[in-house]
PDB file of C-alpha atoms in Angstrom:
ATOM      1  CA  UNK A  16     173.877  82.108 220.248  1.00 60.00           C
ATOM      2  CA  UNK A  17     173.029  81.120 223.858  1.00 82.00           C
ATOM      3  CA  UNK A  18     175.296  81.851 226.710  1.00 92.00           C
ATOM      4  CA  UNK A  19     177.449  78.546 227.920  1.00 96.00           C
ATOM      5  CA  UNK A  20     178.966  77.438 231.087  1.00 97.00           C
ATOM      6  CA  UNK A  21     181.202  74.633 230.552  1.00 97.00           C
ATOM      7  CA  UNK A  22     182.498  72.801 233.429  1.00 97.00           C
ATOM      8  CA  UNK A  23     185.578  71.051 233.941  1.00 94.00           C
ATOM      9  CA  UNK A  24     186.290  68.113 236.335  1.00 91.00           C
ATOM     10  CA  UNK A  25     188.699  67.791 239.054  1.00 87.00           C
ATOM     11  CA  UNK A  26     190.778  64.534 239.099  1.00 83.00           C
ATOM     12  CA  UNK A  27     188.755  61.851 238.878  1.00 86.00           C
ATOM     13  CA  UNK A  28     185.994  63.501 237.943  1.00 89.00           C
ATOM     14  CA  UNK A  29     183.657  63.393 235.448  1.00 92.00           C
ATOM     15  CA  UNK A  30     181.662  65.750 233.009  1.00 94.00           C
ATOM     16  CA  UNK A  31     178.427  64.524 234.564  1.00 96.00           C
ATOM     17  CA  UNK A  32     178.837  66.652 237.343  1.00 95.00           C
ATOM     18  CA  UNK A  33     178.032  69.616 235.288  1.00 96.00           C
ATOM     19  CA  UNK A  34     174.299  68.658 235.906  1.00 96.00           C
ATOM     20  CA  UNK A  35     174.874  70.165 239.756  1.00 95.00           C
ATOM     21  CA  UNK A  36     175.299  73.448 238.162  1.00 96.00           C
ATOM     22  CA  UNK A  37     172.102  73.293 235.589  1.00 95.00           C
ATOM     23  CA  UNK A  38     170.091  75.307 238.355  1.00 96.00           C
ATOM     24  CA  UNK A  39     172.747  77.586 239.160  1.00 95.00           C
ATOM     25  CA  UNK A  40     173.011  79.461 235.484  1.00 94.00           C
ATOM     26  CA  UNK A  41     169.284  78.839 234.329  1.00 90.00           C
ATOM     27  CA  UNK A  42     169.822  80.990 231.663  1.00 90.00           C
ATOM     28  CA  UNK A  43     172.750  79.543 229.938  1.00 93.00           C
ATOM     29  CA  UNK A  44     173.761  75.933 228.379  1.00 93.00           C
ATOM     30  CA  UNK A  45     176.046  73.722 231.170  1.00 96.00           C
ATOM     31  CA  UNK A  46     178.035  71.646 229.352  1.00 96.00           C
ATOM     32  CA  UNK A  47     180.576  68.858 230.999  1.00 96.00           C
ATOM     33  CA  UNK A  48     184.076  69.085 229.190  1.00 95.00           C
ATOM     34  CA  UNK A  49     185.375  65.450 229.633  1.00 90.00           C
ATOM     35  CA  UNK A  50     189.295  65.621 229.324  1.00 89.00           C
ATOM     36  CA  UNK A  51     191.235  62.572 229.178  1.00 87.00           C
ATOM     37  CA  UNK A  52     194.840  64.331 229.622  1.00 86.00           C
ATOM     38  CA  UNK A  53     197.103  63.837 232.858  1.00 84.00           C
ATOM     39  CA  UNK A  54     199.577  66.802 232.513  1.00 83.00           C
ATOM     40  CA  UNK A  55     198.860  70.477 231.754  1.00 77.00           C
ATOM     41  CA  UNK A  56     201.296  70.212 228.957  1.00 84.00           C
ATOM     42  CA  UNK A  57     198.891  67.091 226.867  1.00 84.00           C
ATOM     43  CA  UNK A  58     195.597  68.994 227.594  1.00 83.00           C
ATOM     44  CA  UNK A  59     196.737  71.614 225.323  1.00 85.00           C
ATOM     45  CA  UNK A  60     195.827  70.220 222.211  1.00 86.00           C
ATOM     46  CA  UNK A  61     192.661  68.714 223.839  1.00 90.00           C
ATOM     47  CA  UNK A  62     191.225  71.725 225.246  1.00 91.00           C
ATOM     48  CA  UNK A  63     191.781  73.903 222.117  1.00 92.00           C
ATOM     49  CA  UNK A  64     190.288  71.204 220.040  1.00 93.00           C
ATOM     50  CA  UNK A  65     187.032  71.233 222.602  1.00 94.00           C
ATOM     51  CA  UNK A  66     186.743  74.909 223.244  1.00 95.00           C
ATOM     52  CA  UNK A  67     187.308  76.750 219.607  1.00 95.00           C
ATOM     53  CA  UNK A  68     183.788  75.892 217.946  1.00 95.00           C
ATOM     54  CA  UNK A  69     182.244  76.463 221.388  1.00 95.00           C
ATOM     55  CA  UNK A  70     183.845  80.479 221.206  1.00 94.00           C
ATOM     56  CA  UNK A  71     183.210  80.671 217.790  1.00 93.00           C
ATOM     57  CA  UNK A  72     179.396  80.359 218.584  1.00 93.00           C
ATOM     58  CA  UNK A  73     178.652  81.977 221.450  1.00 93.00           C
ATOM     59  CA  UNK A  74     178.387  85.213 222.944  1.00 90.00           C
ATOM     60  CA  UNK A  75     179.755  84.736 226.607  1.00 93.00           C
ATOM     61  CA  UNK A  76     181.749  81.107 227.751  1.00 96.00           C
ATOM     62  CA  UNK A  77     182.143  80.972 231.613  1.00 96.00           C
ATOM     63  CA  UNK A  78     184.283  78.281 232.816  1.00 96.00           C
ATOM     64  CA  UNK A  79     183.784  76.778 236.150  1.00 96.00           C
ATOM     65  CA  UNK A  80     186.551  74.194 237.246  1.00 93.00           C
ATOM     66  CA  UNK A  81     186.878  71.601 240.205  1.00 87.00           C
ATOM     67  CA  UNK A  82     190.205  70.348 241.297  1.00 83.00           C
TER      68      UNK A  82
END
């Protein structure tokens, strides 16, 4: 169970951009988290959906967000 960084995109971003942080948390997984949701109140479902089997097997999660 590796540590993960997952990264999440500003507005009109993408996931891809994740890659710019690879180098920055060489010990961990950096994983893009591609969201299609326009209000805080859709991405609920969405981001729940994305980030419960990514809890459930890992030790630490760090989030780094854009906006």
């Amino acid at each position: 169970m590796k540590d993960i960084v997952v990264y999440i995109h500003g507005k009109g971003g993408s996931a891809q951009e994740a890659a710019h942080y690879q180098p920055l948390f060489a010990n961990s997984d950096v994983l893009g988290f591609d969201y299609e949701a326009r209000l805080p109140w859709e991405a609920k479902e969405e981001f729940v959906l994305f980030f419960e089997p990514i809890v459930k097997s890992h030790t630490s999660v760090t989030i780094v967000a854009n906006s």
